[in-house]
mmCIF file with all atom_site columns, C-alpha atoms in Angstrom:
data_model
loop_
_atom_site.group_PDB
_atom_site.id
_atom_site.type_symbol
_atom_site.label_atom_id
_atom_site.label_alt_id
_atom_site.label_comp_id
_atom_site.label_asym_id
_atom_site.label_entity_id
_atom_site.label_seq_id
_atom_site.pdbx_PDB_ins_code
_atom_site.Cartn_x
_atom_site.Cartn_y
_atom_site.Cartn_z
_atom_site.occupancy
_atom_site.B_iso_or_equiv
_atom_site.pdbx_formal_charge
_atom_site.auth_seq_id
_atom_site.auth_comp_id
_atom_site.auth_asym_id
_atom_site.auth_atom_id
_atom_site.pdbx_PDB_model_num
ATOM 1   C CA . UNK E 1 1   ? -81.322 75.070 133.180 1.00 0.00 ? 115 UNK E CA 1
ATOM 2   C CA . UNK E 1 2   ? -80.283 71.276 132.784 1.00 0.00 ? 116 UNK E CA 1
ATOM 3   C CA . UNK E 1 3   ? -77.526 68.902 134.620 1.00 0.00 ? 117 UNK E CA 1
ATOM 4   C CA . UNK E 1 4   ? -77.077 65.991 133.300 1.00 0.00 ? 118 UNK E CA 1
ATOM 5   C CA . UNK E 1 5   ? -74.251 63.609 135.313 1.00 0.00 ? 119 UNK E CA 1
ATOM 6   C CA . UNK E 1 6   ? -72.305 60.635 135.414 1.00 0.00 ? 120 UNK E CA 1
ATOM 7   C CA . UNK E 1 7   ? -73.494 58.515 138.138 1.00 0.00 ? 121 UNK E CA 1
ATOM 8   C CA . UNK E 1 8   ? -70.448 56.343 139.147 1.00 0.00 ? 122 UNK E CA 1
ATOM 9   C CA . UNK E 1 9   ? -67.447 58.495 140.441 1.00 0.00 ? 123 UNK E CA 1
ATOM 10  C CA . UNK E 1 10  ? -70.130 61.310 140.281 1.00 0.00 ? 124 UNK E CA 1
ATOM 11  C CA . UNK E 1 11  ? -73.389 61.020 141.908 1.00 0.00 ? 125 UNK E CA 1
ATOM 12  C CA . UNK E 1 12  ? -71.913 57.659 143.370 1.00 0.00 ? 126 UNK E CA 1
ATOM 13  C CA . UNK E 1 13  ? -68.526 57.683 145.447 1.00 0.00 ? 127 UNK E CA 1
ATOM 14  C CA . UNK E 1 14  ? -67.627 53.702 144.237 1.00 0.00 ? 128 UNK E CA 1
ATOM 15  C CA . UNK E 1 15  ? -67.158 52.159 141.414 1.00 0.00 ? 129 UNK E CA 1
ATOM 16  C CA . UNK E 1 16  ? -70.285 49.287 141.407 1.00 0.00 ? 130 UNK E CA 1
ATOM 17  C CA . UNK E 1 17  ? -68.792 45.880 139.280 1.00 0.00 ? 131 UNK E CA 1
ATOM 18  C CA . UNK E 1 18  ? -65.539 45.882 140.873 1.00 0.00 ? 132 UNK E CA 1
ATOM 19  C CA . UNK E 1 19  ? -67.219 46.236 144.248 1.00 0.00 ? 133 UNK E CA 1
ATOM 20  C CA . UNK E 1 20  ? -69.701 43.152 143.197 1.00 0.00 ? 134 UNK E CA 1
ATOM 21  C CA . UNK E 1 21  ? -66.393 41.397 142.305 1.00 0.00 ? 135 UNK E CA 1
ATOM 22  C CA . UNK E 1 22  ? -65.339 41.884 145.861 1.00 0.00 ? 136 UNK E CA 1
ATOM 23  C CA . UNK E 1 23  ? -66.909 38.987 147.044 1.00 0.00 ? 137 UNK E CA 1
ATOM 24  C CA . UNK E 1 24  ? -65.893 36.647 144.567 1.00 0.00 ? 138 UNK E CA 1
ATOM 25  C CA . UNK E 1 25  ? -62.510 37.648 146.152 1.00 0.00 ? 139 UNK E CA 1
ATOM 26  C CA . UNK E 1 26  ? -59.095 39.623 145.589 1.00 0.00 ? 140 UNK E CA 1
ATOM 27  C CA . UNK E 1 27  ? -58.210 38.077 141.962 1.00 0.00 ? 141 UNK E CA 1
ATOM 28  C CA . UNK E 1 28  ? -61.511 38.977 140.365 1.00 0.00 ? 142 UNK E CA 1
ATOM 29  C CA . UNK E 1 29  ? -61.537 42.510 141.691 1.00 0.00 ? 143 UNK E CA 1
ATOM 30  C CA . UNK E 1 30  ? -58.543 42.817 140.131 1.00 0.00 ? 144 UNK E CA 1
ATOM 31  C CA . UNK E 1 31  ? -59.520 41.203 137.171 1.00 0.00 ? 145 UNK E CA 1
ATOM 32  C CA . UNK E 1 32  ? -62.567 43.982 136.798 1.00 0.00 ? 146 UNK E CA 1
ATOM 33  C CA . UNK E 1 33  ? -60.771 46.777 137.794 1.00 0.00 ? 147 UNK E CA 1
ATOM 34  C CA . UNK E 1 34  ? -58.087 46.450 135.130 1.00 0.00 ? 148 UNK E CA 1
ATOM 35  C CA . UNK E 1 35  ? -61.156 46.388 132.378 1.00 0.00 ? 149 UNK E CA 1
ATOM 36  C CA . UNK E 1 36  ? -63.001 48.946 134.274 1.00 0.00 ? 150 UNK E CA 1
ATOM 37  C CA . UNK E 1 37  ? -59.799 51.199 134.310 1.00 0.00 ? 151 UNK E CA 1
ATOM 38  C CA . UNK E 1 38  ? -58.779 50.501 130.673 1.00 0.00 ? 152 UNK E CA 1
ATOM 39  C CA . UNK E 1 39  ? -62.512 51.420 129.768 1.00 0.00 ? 153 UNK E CA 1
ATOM 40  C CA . UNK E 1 40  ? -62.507 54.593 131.572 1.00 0.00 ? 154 UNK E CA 1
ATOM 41  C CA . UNK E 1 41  ? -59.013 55.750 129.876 1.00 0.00 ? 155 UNK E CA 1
ATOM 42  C CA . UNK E 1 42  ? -60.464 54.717 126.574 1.00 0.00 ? 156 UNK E CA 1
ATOM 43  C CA . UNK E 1 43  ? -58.080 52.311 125.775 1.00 0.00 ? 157 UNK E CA 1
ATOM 44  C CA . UNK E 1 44  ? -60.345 49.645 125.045 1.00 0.00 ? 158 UNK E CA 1
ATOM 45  C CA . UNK E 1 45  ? -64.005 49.473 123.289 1.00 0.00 ? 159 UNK E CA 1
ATOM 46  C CA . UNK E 1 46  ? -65.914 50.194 126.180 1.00 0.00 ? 160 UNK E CA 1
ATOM 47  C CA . UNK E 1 47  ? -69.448 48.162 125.499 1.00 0.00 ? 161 UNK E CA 1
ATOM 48  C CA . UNK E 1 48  ? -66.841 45.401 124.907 1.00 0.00 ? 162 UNK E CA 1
ATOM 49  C CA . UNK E 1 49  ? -65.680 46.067 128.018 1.00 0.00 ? 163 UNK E CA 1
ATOM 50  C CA . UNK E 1 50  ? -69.375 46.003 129.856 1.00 0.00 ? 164 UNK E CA 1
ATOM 51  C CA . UNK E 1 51  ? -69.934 43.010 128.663 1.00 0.00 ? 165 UNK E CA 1
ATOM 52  C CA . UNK E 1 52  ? -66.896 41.371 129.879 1.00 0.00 ? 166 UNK E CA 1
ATOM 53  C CA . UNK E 1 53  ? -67.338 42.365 133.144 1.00 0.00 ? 167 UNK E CA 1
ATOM 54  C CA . UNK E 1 54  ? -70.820 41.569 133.469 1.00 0.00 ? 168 UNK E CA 1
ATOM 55  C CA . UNK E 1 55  ? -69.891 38.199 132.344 1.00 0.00 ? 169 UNK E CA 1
ATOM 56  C CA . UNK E 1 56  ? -66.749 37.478 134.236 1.00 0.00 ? 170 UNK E CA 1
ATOM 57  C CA . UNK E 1 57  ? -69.022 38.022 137.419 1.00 0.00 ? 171 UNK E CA 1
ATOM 58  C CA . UNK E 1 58  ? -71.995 35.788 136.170 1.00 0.00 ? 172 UNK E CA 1
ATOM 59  C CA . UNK E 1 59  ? -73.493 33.434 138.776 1.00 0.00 ? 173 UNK E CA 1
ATOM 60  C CA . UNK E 1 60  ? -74.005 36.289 142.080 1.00 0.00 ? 174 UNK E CA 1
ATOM 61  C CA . UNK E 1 61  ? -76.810 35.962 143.659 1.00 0.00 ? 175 UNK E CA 1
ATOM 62  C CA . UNK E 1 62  ? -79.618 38.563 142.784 1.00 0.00 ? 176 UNK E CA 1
ATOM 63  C CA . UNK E 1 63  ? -79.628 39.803 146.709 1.00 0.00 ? 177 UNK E CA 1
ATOM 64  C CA . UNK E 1 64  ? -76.392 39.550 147.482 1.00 0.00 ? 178 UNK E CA 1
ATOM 65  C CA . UNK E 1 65  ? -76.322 42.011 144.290 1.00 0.00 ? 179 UNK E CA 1
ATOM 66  C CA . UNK E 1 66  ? -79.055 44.289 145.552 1.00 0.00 ? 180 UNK E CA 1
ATOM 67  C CA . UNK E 1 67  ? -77.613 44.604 148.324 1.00 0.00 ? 181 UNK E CA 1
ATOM 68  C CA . UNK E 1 68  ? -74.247 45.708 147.271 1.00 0.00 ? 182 UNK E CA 1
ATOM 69  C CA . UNK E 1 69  ? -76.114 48.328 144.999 1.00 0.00 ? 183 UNK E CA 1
ATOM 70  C CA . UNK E 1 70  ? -78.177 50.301 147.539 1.00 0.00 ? 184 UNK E CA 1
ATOM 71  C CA . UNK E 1 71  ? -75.135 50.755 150.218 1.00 0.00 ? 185 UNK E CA 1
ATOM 72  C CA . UNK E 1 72  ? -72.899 52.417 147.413 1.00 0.00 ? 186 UNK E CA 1
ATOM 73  C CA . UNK E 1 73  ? -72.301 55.846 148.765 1.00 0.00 ? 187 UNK E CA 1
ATOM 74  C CA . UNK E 1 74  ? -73.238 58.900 147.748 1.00 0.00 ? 188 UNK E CA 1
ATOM 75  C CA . UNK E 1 75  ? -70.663 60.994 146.613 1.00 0.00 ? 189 UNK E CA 1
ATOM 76  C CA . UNK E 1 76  ? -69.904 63.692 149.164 1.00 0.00 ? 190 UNK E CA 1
ATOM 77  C CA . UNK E 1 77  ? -71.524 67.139 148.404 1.00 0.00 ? 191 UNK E CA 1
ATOM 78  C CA . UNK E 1 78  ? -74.629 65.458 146.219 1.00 0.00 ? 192 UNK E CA 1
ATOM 79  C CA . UNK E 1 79  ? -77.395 65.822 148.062 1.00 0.00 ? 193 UNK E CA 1
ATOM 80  C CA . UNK E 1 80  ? -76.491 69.571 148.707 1.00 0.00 ? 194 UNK E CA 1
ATOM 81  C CA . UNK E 1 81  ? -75.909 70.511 145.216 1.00 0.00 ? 195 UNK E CA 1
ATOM 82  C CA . UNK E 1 82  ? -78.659 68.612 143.223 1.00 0.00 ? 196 UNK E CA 1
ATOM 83  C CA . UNK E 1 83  ? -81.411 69.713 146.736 1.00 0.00 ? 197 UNK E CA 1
ATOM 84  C CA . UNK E 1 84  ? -79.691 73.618 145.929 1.00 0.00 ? 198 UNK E CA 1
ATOM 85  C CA . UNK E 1 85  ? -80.392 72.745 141.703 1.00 0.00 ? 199 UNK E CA 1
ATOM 86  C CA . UNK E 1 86  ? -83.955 71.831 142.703 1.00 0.00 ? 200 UNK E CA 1
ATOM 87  C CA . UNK E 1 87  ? -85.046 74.609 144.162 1.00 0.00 ? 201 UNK E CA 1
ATOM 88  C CA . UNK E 1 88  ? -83.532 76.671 141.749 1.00 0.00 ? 202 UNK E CA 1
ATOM 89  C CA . UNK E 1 89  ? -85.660 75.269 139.593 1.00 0.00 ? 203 UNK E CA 1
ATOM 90  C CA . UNK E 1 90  ? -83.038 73.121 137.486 1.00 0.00 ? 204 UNK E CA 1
ATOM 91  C CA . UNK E 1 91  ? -83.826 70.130 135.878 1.00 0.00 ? 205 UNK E CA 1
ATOM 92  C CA . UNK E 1 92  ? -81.198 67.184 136.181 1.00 0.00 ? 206 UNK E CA 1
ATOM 93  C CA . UNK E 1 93  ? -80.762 64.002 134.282 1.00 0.00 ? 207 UNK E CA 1
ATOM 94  C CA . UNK E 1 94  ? -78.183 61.124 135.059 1.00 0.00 ? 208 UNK E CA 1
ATOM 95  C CA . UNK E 1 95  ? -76.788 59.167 132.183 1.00 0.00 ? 209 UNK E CA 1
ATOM 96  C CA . UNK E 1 96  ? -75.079 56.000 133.336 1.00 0.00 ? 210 UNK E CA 1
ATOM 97  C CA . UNK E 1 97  ? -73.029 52.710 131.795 1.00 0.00 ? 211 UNK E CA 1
ATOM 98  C CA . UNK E 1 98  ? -74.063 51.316 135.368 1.00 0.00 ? 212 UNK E CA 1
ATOM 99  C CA . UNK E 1 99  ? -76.987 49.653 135.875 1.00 0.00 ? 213 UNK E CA 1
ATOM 100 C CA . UNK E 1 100 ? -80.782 50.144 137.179 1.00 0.00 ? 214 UNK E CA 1
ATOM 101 C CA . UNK E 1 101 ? -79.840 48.610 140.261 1.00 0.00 ? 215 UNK E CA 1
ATOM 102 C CA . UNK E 1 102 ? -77.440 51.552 141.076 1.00 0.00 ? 216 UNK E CA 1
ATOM 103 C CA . UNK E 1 103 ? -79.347 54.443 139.671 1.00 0.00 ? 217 UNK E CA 1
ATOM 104 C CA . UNK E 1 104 ? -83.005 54.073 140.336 1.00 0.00 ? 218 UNK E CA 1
ATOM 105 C CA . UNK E 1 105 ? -82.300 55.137 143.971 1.00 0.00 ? 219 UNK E CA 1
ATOM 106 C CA . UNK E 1 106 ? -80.999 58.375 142.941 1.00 0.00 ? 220 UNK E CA 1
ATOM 107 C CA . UNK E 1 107 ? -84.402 59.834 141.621 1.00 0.00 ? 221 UNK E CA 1
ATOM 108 C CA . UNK E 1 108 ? -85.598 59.215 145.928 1.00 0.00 ? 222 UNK E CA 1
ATOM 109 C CA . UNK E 1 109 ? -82.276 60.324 147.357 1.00 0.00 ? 223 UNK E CA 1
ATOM 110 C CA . UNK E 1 110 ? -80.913 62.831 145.221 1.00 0.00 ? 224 UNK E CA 1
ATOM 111 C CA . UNK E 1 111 ? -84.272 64.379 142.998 1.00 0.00 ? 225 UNK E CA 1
ATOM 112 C CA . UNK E 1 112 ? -83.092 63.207 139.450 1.00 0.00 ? 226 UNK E CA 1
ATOM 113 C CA . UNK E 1 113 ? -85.672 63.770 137.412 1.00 0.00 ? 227 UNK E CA 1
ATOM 114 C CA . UNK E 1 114 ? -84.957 61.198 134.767 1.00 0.00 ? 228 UNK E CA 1
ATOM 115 C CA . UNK E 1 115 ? -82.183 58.501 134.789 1.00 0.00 ? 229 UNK E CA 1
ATOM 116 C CA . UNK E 1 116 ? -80.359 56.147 132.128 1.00 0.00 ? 230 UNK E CA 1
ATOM 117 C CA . UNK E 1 117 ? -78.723 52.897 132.624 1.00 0.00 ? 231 UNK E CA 1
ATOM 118 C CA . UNK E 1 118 ? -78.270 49.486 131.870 1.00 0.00 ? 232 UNK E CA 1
ATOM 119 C CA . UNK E 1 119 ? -80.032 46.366 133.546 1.00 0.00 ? 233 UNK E CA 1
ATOM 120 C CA . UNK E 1 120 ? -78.355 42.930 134.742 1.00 0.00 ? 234 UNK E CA 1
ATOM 121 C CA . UNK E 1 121 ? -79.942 40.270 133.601 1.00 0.00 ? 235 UNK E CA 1
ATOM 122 C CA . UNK E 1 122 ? -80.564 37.948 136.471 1.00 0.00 ? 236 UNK E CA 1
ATOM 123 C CA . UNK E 1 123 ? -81.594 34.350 135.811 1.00 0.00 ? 237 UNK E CA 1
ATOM 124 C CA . UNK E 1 124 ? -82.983 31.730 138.923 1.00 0.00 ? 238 UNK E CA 1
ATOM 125 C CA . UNK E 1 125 ? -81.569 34.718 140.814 1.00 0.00 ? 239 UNK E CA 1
ATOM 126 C CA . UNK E 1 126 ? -78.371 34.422 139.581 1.00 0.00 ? 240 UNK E CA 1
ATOM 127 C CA . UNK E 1 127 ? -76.495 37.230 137.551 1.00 0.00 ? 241 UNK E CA 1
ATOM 128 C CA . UNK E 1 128 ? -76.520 36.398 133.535 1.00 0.00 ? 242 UNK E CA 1
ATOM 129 C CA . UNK E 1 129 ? -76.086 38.905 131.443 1.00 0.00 ? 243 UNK E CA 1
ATOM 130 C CA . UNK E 1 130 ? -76.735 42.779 130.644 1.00 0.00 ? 244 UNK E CA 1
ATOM 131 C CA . UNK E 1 131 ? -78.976 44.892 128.757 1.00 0.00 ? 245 UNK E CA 1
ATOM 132 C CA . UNK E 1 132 ? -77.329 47.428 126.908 1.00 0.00 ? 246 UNK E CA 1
ATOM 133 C CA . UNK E 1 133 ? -79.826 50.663 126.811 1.00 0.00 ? 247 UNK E CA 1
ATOM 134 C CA . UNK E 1 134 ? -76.675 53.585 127.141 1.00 0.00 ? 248 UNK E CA 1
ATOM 135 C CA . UNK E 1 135 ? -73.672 52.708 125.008 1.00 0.00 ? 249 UNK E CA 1
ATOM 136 C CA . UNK E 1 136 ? -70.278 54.562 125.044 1.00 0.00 ? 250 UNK E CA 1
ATOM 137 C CA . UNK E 1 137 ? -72.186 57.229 122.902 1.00 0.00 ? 251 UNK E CA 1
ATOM 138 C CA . UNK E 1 138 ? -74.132 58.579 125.865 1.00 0.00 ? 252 UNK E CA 1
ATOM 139 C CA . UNK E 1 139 ? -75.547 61.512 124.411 1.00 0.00 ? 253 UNK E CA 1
ATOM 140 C CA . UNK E 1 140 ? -77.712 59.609 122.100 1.00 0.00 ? 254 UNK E CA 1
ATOM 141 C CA . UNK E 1 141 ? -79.350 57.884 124.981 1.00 0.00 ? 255 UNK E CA 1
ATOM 142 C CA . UNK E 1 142 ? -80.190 61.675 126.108 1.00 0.00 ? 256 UNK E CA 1
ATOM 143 C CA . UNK E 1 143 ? -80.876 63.403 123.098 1.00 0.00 ? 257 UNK E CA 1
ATOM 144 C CA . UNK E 1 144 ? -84.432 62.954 122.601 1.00 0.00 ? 258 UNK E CA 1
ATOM 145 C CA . UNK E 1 145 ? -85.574 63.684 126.272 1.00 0.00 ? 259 UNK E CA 1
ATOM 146 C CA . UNK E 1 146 ? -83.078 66.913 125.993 1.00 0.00 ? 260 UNK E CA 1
ATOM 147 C CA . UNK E 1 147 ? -85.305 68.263 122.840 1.00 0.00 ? 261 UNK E CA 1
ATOM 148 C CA . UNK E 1 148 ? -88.633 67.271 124.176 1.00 0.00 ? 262 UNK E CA 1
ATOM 149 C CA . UNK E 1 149 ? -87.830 68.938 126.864 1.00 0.00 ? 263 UNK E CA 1
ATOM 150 C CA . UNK E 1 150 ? -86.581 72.067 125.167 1.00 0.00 ? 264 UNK E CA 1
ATOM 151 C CA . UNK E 1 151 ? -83.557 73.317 126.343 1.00 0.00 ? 265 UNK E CA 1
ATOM 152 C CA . UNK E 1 152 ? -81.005 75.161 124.752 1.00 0.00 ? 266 UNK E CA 1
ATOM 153 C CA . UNK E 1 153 ? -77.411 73.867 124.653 1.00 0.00 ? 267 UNK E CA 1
ATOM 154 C CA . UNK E 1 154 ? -76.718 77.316 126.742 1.00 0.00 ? 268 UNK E CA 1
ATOM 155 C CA . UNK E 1 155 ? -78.477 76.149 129.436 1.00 0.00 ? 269 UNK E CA 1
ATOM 156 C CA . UNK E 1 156 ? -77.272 72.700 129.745 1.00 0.00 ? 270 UNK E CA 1
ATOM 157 C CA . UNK E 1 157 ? -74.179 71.641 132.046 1.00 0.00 ? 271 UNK E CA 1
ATOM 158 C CA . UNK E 1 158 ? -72.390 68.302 131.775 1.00 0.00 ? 272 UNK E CA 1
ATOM 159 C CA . UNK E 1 159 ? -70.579 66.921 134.810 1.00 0.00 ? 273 UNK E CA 1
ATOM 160 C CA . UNK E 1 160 ? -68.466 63.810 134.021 1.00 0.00 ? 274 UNK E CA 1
ATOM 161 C CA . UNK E 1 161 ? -65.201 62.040 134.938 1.00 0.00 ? 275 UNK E CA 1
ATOM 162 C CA . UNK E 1 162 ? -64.618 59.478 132.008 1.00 0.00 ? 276 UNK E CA 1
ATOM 163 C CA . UNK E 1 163 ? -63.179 59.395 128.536 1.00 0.00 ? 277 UNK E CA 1
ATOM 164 C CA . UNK E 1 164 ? -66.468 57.333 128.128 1.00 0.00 ? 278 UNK E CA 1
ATOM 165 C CA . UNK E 1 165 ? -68.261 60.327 128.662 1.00 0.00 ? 279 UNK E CA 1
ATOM 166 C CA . UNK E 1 166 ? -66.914 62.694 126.329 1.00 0.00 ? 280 UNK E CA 1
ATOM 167 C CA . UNK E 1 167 ? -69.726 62.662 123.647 1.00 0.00 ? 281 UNK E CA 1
ATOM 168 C CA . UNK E 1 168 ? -71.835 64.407 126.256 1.00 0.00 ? 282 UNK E CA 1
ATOM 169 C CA . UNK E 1 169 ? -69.643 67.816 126.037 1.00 0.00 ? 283 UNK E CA 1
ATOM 170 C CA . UNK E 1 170 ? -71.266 68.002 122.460 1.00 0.00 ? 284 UNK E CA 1
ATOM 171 C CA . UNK E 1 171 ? -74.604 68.784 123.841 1.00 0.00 ? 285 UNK E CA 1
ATOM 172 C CA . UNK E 1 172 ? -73.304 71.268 126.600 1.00 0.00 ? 286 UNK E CA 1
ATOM 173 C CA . UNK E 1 173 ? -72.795 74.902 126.919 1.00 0.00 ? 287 UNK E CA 1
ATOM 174 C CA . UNK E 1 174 ? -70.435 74.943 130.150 1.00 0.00 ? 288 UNK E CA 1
ATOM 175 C CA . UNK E 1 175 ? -68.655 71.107 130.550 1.00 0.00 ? 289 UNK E CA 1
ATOM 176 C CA . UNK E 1 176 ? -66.651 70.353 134.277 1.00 0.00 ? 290 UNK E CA 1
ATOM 177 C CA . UNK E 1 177 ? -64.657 67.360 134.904 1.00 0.00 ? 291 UNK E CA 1
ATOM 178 C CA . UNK E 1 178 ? -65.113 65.871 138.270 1.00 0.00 ? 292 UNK E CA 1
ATOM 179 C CA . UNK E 1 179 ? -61.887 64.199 139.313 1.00 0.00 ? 293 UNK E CA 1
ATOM 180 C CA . UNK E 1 180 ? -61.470 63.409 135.979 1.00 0.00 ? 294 UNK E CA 1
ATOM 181 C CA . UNK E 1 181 ? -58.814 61.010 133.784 1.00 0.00 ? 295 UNK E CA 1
ATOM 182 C CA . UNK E 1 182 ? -56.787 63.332 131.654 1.00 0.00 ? 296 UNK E CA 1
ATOM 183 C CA . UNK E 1 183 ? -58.338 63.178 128.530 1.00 0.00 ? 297 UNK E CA 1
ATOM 184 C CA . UNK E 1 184 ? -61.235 65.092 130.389 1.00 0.00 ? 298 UNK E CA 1
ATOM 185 C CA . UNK E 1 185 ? -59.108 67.385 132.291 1.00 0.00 ? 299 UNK E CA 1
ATOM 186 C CA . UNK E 1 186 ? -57.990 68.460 129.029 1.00 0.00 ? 300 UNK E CA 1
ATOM 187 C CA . UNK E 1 187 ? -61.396 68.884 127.125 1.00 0.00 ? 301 UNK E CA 1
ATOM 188 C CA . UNK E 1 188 ? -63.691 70.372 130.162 1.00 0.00 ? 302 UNK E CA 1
ATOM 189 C CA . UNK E 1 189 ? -64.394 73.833 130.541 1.00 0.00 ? 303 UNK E CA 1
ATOM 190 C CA . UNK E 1 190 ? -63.587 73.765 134.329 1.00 0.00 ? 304 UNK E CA 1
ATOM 191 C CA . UNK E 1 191 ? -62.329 70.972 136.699 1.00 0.00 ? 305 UNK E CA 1
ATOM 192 C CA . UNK E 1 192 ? -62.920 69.756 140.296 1.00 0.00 ? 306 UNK E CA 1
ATOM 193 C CA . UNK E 1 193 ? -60.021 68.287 141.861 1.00 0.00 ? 307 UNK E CA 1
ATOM 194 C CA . UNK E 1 194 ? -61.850 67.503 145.354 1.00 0.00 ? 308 UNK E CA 1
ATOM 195 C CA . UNK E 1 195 ? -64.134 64.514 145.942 1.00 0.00 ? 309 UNK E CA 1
ATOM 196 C CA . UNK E 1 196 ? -66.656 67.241 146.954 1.00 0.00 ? 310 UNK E CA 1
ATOM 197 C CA . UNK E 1 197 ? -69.574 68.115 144.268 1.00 0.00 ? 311 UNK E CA 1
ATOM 198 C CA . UNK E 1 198 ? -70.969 70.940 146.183 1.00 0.00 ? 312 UNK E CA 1
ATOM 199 C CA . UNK E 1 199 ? -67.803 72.211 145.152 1.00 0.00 ? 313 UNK E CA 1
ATOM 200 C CA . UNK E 1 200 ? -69.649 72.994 141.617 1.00 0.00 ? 314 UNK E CA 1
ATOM 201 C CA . UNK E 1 201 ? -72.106 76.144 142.981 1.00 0.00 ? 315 UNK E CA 1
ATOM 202 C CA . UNK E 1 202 ? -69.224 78.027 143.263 1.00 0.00 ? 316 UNK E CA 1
ATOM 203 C CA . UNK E 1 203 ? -68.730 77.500 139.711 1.00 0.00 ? 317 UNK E CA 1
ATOM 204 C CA . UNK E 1 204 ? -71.628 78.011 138.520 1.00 0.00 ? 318 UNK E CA 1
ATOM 205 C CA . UNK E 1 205 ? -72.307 81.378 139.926 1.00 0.00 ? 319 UNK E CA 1
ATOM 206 C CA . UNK E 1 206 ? -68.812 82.104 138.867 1.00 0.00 ? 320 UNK E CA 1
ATOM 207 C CA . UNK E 1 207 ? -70.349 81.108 135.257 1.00 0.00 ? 321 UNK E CA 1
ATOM 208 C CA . UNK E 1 208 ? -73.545 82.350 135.133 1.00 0.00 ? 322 UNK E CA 1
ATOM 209 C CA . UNK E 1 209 ? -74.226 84.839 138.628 1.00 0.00 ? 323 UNK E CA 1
ATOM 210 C CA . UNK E 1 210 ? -75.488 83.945 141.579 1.00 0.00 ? 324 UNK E CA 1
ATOM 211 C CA . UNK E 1 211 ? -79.415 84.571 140.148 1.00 0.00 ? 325 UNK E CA 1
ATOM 212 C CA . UNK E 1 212 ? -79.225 81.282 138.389 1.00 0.00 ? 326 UNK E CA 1
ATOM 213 C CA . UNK E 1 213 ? -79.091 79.398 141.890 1.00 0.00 ? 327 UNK E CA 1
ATOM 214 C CA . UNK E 1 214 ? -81.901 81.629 142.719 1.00 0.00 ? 328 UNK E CA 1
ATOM 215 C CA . UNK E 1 215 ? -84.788 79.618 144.830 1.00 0.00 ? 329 UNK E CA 1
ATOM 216 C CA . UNK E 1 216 ? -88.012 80.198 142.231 1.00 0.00 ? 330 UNK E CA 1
ATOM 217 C CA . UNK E 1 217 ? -91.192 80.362 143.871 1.00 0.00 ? 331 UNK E CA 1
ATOM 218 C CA . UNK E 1 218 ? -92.829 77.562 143.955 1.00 0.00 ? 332 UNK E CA 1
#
């Protein structure tokens, strides 16, 4: 069995840019989380959007940045669910529009076993520009590790909140919203309303019995 999740508003209780912005004070958080919001309703081209963002905030400095990045919290209920997946013997990817600076914590903290993101470009330690590696099409930055890997769409649950997300219900047998905009409230097989993601074991022995959160010998 497979996981793959969102990582901000997921895995990650905070949003990360309009945080960042929070320093450069009240007007540019604003200023972020109106593209940030529009993004996630789909209302504007979202790697349009990125880029904005990344550039409306350029000149933080590197640490400051860092910083920022490791203290996001974890969303509550993580650690139980994807420490309950691993002993199951799921595998779990996280797919994110966020950046390396966000995510590569989560493979320590939460046991991801492979992670996608984007990376800020940082220049003289200052913030410059971003590397685009997932697009708004974030299945295809999945895809290939999916089929190396072997699993069947059966056996593969999607956990998102986005409309940015959406391609990812294509690859999914069982799809759950998490908090979710409408669009995704609409389009998921099962929603959680709760900012709580152990919330989803109930679900998924309710979808596929209790033996699939089985602990496997090791």
């Amino acid at each position: 069995m497979l996981a793959v999740f969102d990582v901000e508003g997921v895995l990650l209780d905070a949003e990360y840019l309009p945080v960042l912005a929070s320093i450069m004070g009240p007007e540019k958080e604003k200023e972020i989380w109106d593209i940030t919001k529009a993004g996630i309703r789909g209302e504007i081209n979202w790697e349009e959007g990125l880029v904005r963002r990344v550039h409306a905030l350029r000149g933080i400095d590197h640490d400051k940045a860092k910083e920022i990045a490791e203290n996001l919290p974890i969303m509550p209920g993580a650690k139980e669910l994807c420490s309950a997946l691993k002993n199951a013997g799921w595998r779990m990817i996280a797919v994110s529009g966020g950046f390396t600076i966000i995510t590569d914590r989560l493979k320590h903290d939460l046991g991801i076993d492979k992670i996608f993101s984007n990376e800020l470009i940082f220049k003289n330690n200052k913030l410059e520009d971003v590397k685009l590696n997932v697009t708004s099409d974030k299945a295809a930055a999945i895809k290939s590790t999916v089929q190396e890997w072997g699993v069947r769409r059966d056996d593969i649950v999607v956990v998102v909140d986005g409309a940015n997300d959406l391609k990812l219900f294509a690859l999914a047998g069982y799809t759950v919203g998490f908090c979710p905009v409408e669009i995704v409230k609409e389009r998921a097989d099962d929603t959680i309303e709760r900012r709580d993601l152990s919330l989803l074991l109930h679900l998924l022995e309710k979808k596929y019995g209790k033996a699939v959160l089985a602990t496997t010998s090791k």
